[in-house]
PDB file of C-alpha atoms in Angstrom:
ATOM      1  CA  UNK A 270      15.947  47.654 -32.122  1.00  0.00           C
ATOM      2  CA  UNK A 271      13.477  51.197 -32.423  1.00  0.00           C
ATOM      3  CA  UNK A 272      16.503  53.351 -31.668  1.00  0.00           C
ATOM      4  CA  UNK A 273      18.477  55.446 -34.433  1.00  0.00           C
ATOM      5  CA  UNK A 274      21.141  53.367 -35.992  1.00  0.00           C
ATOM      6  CA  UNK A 275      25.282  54.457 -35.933  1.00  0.00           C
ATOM      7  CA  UNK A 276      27.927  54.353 -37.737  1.00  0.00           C
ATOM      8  CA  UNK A 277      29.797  53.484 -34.377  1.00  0.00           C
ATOM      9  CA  UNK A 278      27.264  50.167 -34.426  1.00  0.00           C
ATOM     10  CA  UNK A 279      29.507  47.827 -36.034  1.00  0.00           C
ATOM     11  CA  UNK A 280      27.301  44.590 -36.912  1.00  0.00           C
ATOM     12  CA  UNK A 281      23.663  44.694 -35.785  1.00  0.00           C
ATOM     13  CA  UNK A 282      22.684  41.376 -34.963  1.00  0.00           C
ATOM     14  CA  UNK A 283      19.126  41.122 -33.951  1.00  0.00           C
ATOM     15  CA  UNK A 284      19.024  38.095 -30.866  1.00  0.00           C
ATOM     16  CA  UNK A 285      15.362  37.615 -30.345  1.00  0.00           C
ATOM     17  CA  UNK A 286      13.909  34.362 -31.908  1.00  0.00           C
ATOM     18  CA  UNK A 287      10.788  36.545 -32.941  1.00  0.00           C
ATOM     19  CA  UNK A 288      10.705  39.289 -35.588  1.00  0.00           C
ATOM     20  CA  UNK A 289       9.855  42.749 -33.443  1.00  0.00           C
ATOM     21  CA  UNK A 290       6.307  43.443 -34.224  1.00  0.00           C
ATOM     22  CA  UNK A 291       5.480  46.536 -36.892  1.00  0.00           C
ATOM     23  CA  UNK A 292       9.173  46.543 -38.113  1.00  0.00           C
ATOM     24  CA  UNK A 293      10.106  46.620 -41.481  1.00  0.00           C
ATOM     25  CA  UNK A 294      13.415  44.550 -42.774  1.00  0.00           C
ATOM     26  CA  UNK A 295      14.559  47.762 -44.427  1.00  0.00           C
ATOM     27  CA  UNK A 296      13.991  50.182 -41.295  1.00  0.00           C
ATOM     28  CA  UNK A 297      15.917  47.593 -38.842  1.00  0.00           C
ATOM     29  CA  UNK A 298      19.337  47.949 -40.951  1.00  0.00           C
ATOM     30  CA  UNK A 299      20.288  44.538 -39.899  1.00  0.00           C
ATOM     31  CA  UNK A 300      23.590  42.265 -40.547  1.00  0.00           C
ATOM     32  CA  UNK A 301      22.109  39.276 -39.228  1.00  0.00           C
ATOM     33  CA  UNK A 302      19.455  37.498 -37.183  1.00  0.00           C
ATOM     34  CA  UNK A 303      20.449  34.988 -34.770  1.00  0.00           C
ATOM     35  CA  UNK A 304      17.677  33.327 -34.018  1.00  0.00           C
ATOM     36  CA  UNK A 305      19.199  30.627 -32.498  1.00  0.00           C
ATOM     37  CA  UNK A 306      21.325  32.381 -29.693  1.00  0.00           C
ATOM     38  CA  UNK A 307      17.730  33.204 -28.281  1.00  0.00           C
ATOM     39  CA  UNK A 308      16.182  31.861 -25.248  1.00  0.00           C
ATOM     40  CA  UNK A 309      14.139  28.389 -26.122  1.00  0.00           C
ATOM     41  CA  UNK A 310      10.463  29.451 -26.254  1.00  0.00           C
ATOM     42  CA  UNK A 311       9.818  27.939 -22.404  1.00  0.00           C
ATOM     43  CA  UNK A 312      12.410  30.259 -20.801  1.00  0.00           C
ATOM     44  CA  UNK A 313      10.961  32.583 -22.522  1.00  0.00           C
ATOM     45  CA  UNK A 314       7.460  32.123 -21.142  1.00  0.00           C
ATOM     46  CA  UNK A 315       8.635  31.392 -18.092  1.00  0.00           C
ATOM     47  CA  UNK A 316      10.909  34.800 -17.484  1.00  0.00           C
ATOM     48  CA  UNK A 317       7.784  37.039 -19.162  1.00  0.00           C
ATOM     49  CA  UNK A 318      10.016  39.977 -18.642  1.00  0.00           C
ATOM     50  CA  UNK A 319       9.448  39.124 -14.651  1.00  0.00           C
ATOM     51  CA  UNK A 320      12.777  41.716 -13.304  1.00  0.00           C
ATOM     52  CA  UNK A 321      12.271  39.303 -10.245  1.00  0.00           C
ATOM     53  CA  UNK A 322      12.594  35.974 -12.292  1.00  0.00           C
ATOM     54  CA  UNK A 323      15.877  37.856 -14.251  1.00  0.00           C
ATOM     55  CA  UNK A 324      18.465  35.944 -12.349  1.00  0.00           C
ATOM     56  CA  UNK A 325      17.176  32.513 -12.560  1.00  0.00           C
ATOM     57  CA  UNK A 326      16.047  33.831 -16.610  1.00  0.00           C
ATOM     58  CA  UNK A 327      19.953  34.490 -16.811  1.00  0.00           C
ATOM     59  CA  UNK A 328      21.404  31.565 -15.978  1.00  0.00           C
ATOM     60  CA  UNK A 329      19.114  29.152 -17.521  1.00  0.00           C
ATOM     61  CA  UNK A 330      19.545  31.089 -20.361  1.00  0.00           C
ATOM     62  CA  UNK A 331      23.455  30.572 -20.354  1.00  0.00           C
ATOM     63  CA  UNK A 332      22.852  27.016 -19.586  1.00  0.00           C
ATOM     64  CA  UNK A 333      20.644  26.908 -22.790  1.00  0.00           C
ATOM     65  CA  UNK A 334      23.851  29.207 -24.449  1.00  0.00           C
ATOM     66  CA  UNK A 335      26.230  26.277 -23.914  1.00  0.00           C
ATOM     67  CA  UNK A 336      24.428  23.629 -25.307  1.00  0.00           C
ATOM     68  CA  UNK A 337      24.647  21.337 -28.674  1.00  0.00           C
ATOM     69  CA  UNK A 338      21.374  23.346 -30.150  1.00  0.00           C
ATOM     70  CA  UNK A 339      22.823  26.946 -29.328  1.00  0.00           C
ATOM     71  CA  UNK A 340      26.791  26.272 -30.317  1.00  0.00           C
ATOM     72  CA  UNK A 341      26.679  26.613 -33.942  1.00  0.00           C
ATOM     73  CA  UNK A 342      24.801  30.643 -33.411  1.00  0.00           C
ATOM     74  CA  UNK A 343      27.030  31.149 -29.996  1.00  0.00           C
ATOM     75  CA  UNK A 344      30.375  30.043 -31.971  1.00  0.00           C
ATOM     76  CA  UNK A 345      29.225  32.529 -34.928  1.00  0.00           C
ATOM     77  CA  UNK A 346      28.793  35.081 -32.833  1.00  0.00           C
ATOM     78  CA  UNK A 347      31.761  35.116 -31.345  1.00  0.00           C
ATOM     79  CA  UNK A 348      33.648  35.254 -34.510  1.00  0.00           C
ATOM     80  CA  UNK A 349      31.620  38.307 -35.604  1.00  0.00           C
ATOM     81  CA  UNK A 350      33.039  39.868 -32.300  1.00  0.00           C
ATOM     82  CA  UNK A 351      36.418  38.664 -32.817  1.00  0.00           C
ATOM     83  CA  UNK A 352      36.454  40.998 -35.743  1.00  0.00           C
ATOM     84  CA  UNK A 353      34.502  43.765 -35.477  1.00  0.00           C
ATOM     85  CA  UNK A 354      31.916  45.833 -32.303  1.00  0.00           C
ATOM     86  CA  UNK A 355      28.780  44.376 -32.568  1.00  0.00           C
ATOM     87  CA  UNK A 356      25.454  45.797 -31.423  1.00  0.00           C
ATOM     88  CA  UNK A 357      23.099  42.857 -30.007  1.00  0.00           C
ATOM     89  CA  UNK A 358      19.642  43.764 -30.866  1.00  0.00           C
ATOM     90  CA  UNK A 359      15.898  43.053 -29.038  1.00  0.00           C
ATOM     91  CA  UNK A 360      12.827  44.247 -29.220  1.00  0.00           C
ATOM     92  CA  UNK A 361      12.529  44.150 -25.461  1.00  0.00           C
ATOM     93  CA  UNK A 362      11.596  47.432 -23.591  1.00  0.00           C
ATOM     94  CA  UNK A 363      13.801  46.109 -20.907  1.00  0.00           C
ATOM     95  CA  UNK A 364      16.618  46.400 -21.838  1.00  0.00           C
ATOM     96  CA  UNK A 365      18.809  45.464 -18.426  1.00  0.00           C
ATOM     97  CA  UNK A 366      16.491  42.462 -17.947  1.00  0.00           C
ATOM     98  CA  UNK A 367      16.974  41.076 -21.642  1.00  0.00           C
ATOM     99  CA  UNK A 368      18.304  38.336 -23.187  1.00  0.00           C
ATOM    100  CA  UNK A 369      20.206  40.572 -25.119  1.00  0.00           C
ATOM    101  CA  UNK A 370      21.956  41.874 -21.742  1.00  0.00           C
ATOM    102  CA  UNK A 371      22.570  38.423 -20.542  1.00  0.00           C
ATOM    103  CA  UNK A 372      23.934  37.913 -23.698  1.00  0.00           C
ATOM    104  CA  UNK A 373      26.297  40.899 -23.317  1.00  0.00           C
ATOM    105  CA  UNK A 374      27.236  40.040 -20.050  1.00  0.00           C
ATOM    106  CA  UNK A 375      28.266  36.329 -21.208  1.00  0.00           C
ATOM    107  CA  UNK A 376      30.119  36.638 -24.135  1.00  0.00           C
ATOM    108  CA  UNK A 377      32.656  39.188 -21.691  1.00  0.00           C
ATOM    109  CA  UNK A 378      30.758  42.766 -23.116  1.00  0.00           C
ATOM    110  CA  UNK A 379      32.285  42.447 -26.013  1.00  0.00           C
ATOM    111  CA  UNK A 380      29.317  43.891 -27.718  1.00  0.00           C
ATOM    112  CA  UNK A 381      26.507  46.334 -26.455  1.00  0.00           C
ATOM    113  CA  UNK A 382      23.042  45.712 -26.174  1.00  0.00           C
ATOM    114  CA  UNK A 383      20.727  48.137 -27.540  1.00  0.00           C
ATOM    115  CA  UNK A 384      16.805  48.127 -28.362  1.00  0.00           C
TER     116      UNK A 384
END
């Protein structure tokens, strides 16, 4: 999310259900915010960025991913990577132990995860 944006980007789509902290709207050159491909605020709490807890984080997380409350963002997302890259986006320092990276890793890689 901090990092230098690129032309070789393709869609930026921010996946963190809160706004990174002491970023503008006009400095993170987003395409969209998909709030609701984020972890539910529990998982969240629970993982706490623990790299220990990041396996179990991952696949409740893609339990959470499959159902009726995350489908509508998931399905959305996948079209946007049907048809062009796309750049998942997190304020996480993390990066390998993010939701955005679990993210990656489940919709295939077809996008990259950056901070």
């Amino acid at each position: 999310m901090y990092e230098d944006t690129s032309s070789r980007n393709g869609k930026r789509v921010l996946v963190d259900r809160l706004w990174p902290r002491g970023m503008s709207k006009e400095r993170a050159h987003l395409d969209e915010w998909l709030r609701d491909v984020a972890p539910s605020a529990d998982l969240r709490h629970w993982h706490h960025h623990d790299q220990e807890r990041f396996a179990e984080f991952r696949d409740r997380y893609i339990g959470e991913l499959e159902d009726a409350d995350h489908r509508p963002a998931v399905q959305h997302l996948r079209d946007l990577a049907a048809h062009d890259k796309v750049t998942l986006l997190t304020a996480t320092k993390d990066l390998g132990h993010s939701e955005a990276a679990a993210l990656a890793q489940w919709l295939g890689a077809v996008g990259t995860a950056s901070r």
